Amino acid sequence: MARSALPIPKDFAEQQRMKKDLQSQLKFVRIIQELDISDSVKPLQSIRDETENGRKEQEITAETLADEFAKEEVVGIRGRIRRKEGMKSHEGEEEKWDPLALAPRTTGSYIAVNTAKD
Protein backbone atom coordinates (compact mmCIF):
# COMPACT_ATOMS: atom_id res chain seq x y z
CA MET A 1 0.00 0.00 0.00
CA ALA A 2 1.43 3.40 -0.99
CA ARG A 3 1.53 6.07 1.70
CA SER A 4 1.98 9.78 1.42
CA ALA A 5 3.76 12.13 3.79
CA LEU A 6 1.13 14.75 3.01
CA PRO A 7 -1.53 15.39 5.64
CA ILE A 8 -5.07 14.26 4.88
CA PRO A 9 -7.11 17.23 3.62
CA LYS A 10 -9.79 18.46 6.04
CA ASP A 11 -12.32 19.25 3.35
CA PHE A 12 -12.87 19.36 -0.42
CA ALA A 13 -11.55 22.94 -0.73
CA GLU A 14 -8.28 22.04 0.96
CA GLN A 15 -8.00 18.95 -1.23
CA GLN A 16 -8.38 21.12 -4.34
CA ARG A 17 -5.77 23.60 -3.03
CA MET A 18 -3.30 20.77 -2.35
CA LYS A 19 -3.97 19.31 -5.81
CA LYS A 20 -3.37 22.71 -7.43
CA ASP A 21 -0.10 23.15 -5.47
CA LEU A 22 1.14 19.70 -6.48
CA GLN A 23 0.25 20.27 -10.13
CA SER A 24 2.12 23.58 -10.05
CA GLN A 25 5.19 21.89 -8.56
CA LEU A 26 5.08 19.10 -11.14
CA LYS A 27 4.77 21.66 -13.93
CA PHE A 28 7.86 23.43 -12.59
CA VAL A 29 9.80 20.14 -12.52
CA ARG A 30 8.76 19.35 -16.11
CA ILE A 31 9.93 22.79 -17.28
CA ILE A 32 13.28 22.31 -15.53
CA GLN A 33 13.66 18.85 -17.08
CA GLU A 34 13.07 20.27 -20.58
CA LEU A 35 15.87 22.84 -20.30
CA ASP A 36 18.81 22.41 -22.62
CA ILE A 37 21.67 21.67 -20.26
CA SER A 38 25.09 22.44 -21.60
CA ASP A 39 28.46 22.58 -19.90
CA SER A 40 27.86 26.22 -19.04
CA VAL A 41 24.78 25.48 -16.90
CA LYS A 42 25.30 24.14 -13.39
CA PRO A 43 22.70 21.66 -12.10
CA LEU A 44 19.98 23.02 -9.82
CA GLN A 45 20.93 22.06 -6.26
CA SER A 46 18.24 23.85 -4.31
CA ILE A 47 15.51 26.45 -4.57
CA ARG A 48 15.88 29.29 -2.12
CA ASP A 49 15.43 33.01 -1.82
CA GLU A 50 18.83 34.50 -2.68
CA THR A 51 17.71 38.12 -2.57
CA GLU A 52 19.17 40.42 0.07
CA ASN A 53 15.99 40.14 2.15
CA GLY A 54 16.04 36.36 1.83
CA ARG A 55 19.64 36.17 3.03
CA LYS A 56 18.92 38.45 5.98
CA GLU A 57 15.86 36.38 6.90
CA GLN A 58 17.93 33.17 7.04
CA GLU A 59 21.01 34.69 8.67
CA ILE A 60 21.86 33.37 12.13
CA THR A 61 23.26 36.03 14.44
CA ALA A 62 23.94 36.44 18.17
CA GLU A 63 20.66 38.38 18.38
CA THR A 64 18.63 35.52 16.88
CA LEU A 65 20.25 33.10 19.34
CA ALA A 66 19.97 35.38 22.40
CA ASP A 67 17.12 33.32 23.91
CA GLU A 68 19.17 30.12 23.58
CA PHE A 69 22.31 31.76 25.02
CA ALA A 70 20.28 32.89 28.03
CA LYS A 71 19.55 29.22 28.81
CA GLU A 72 23.27 28.43 29.13
CA GLU A 73 25.85 28.98 31.85
CA VAL A 74 29.63 28.67 32.09
CA VAL A 75 30.78 26.14 34.70
CA GLY A 76 34.05 24.72 35.98
CA ILE A 77 37.67 25.75 35.71
CA ARG A 78 37.77 25.17 31.95
CA GLY A 79 34.64 27.27 31.35
CA ARG A 80 32.47 24.49 29.94
CA ILE A 81 29.11 25.70 28.65
CA ARG A 82 26.13 23.85 30.06
CA ARG A 83 22.35 24.13 29.76
CA LYS A 84 20.82 25.63 32.92
CA GLU A 85 18.71 23.34 35.10
CA GLY A 86 15.13 23.00 33.88
CA MET A 87 15.82 24.70 30.53
CA LYS A 88 15.06 22.92 27.28
CA SER A 89 16.78 23.92 24.07
CA HIS A 90 13.74 23.28 21.87
CA GLU A 91 10.21 23.32 23.10
CA GLY A 92 7.62 22.01 20.68
CA GLU A 93 6.72 19.12 18.44
CA GLU A 94 10.37 18.13 17.87
CA GLU A 95 10.64 16.97 21.49
CA LYS A 96 7.63 14.68 21.06
CA TRP A 97 9.02 12.89 17.98
CA ASP A 98 9.42 9.14 18.46
CA PRO A 99 11.73 7.61 15.82
CA LEU A 100 10.93 4.08 17.01
CA ALA A 101 7.28 4.60 16.06
CA LEU A 102 8.33 4.65 12.38
CA ALA A 103 10.51 1.52 12.55
CA PRO A 104 8.99 -1.68 11.11
CA ARG A 105 10.58 -3.80 13.88
CA THR A 106 11.98 -2.88 17.28
CA THR A 107 13.59 -4.70 20.17
CA GLY A 108 13.22 -2.67 23.33
CA SER A 109 14.57 0.80 22.58
CA TYR A 110 16.48 -0.37 19.46
CA ILE A 111 15.52 -0.67 15.81
CA ALA A 112 15.72 -4.32 14.74
CA VAL A 113 17.30 -5.03 11.35
CA ASN A 114 16.98 -8.30 9.45
CA THR A 115 20.47 -9.27 8.29
CA ALA A 116 19.55 -12.68 6.87
CA LYS A 117 20.50 -13.21 3.23
CA ASP A 118 17.69 -14.27 0.90
Coordinates of C-alpha atoms in Angstrom, one line a residue:
M1 CA 0.0 0.0 0.0
A2 CA 1.4 3.4 -1.0
R3 CA 1.5 6.1 1.7
S4 CA 2.0 9.8 1.4
A5 CA 3.8 12.1 3.8
L6 CA 1.1 14.8 3.0
P7 CA -1.5 15.4 5.6
I8 CA -5.1 14.3 4.9
P9 CA -7.1 17.2 3.6
K10 CA -9.8 18.5 6.0
D11 CA -12.3 19.3 3.4
F12 CA -12.9 19.4 -0.4
A13 CA -11.6 22.9 -0.7
E14 CA -8.3 22.0 1.0
Q15 CA -8.0 18.9 -1.2
Q16 CA -8.4 21.1 -4.3
R17 CA -5.8 23.6 -3.0
M18 CA -3.3 20.8 -2.4
K19 CA -4.0 19.3 -5.8
K20 CA -3.4 22.7 -7.4
D21 CA -0.1 23.1 -5.5
L22 CA 1.1 19.7 -6.5
Q23 CA 0.2 20.3 -10.1
S24 CA 2.1 23.6 -10.0
Q25 CA 5.2 21.9 -8.6
L26 CA 5.1 19.1 -11.1
K27 CA 4.8 21.7 -13.9
F28 CA 7.9 23.4 -12.6
V29 CA 9.8 20.1 -12.5
R30 CA 8.8 19.4 -16.1
I31 CA 9.9 22.8 -17.3
I32 CA 13.3 22.3 -15.5
Q33 CA 13.7 18.8 -17.1
E34 CA 13.1 20.3 -20.6
L35 CA 15.9 22.8 -20.3
D36 CA 18.8 22.4 -22.6
I37 CA 21.7 21.7 -20.3
S38 CA 25.1 22.4 -21.6
D39 CA 28.5 22.6 -19.9
S40 CA 27.9 26.2 -19.0
V41 CA 24.8 25.5 -16.9
K42 CA 25.3 24.1 -13.4
P43 CA 22.7 21.7 -12.1
L44 CA 20.0 23.0 -9.8
Q45 CA 20.9 22.1 -6.3
S46 CA 18.2 23.9 -4.3
I47 CA 15.5 26.4 -4.6
R48 CA 15.9 29.3 -2.1
D49 CA 15.4 33.0 -1.8
E50 CA 18.8 34.5 -2.7
T51 CA 17.7 38.1 -2.6
E52 CA 19.2 40.4 0.1
N53 CA 16.0 40.1 2.2
G54 CA 16.0 36.4 1.8
R55 CA 19.6 36.2 3.0
K56 CA 18.9 38.5 6.0
E57 CA 15.9 36.4 6.9
Q58 CA 17.9 33.2 7.0
E59 CA 21.0 34.7 8.7
I60 CA 21.9 33.4 12.1
T61 CA 23.3 36.0 14.4
A62 CA 23.9 36.4 18.2
E63 CA 20.7 38.4 18.4
T64 CA 18.6 35.5 16.9
L65 CA 20.2 33.1 19.3
A66 CA 20.0 35.4 22.4
D67 CA 17.1 33.3 23.9
E68 CA 19.2 30.1 23.6
F69 CA 22.3 31.8 25.0
A70 CA 20.3 32.9 28.0
K71 CA 19.6 29.2 28.8
E72 CA 23.3 28.4 29.1
E73 CA 25.8 29.0 31.9
V74 CA 29.6 28.7 32.1
V75 CA 30.8 26.1 34.7
G76 CA 34.1 24.7 36.0
I77 CA 37.7 25.7 35.7
R78 CA 37.8 25.2 32.0
G79 CA 34.6 27.3 31.3
R80 CA 32.5 24.5 29.9
I81 CA 29.1 25.7 28.6
R82 CA 26.1 23.8 30.1
R83 CA 22.4 24.1 29.8
K84 CA 20.8 25.6 32.9
E85 CA 18.7 23.3 35.1
G86 CA 15.1 23.0 33.9
M87 CA 15.8 24.7 30.5
K88 CA 15.1 22.9 27.3
S89 CA 16.8 23.9 24.1
H90 CA 13.7 23.3 21.9
E91 CA 10.2 23.3 23.1
G92 CA 7.6 22.0 20.7
E93 CA 6.7 19.1 18.4
E94 CA 10.4 18.1 17.9
E95 CA 10.6 17.0 21.5
K96 CA 7.6 14.7 21.1
W97 CA 9.0 12.9 18.0
D98 CA 9.4 9.1 18.5
P99 CA 11.7 7.6 15.8
L100 CA 10.9 4.1 17.0
A101 CA 7.3 4.6 16.1
L102 CA 8.3 4.6 12.4
A103 CA 10.5 1.5 12.5
P104 CA 9.0 -1.7 11.1
R105 CA 10.6 -3.8 13.9
T106 CA 12.0 -2.9 17.3
T107 CA 13.6 -4.7 20.2
G108 CA 13.2 -2.7 23.3
S109 CA 14.6 0.8 22.6
Y110 CA 16.5 -0.4 19.5
I111 CA 15.5 -0.7 15.8
A112 CA 15.7 -4.3 14.7
V113 CA 17.3 -5.0 11.4
N114 CA 17.0 -8.3 9.4
T115 CA 20.5 -9.3 8.3
A116 CA 19.5 -12.7 6.9
K117 CA 20.5 -13.2 3.2
D118 CA 17.7 -14.3 0.9

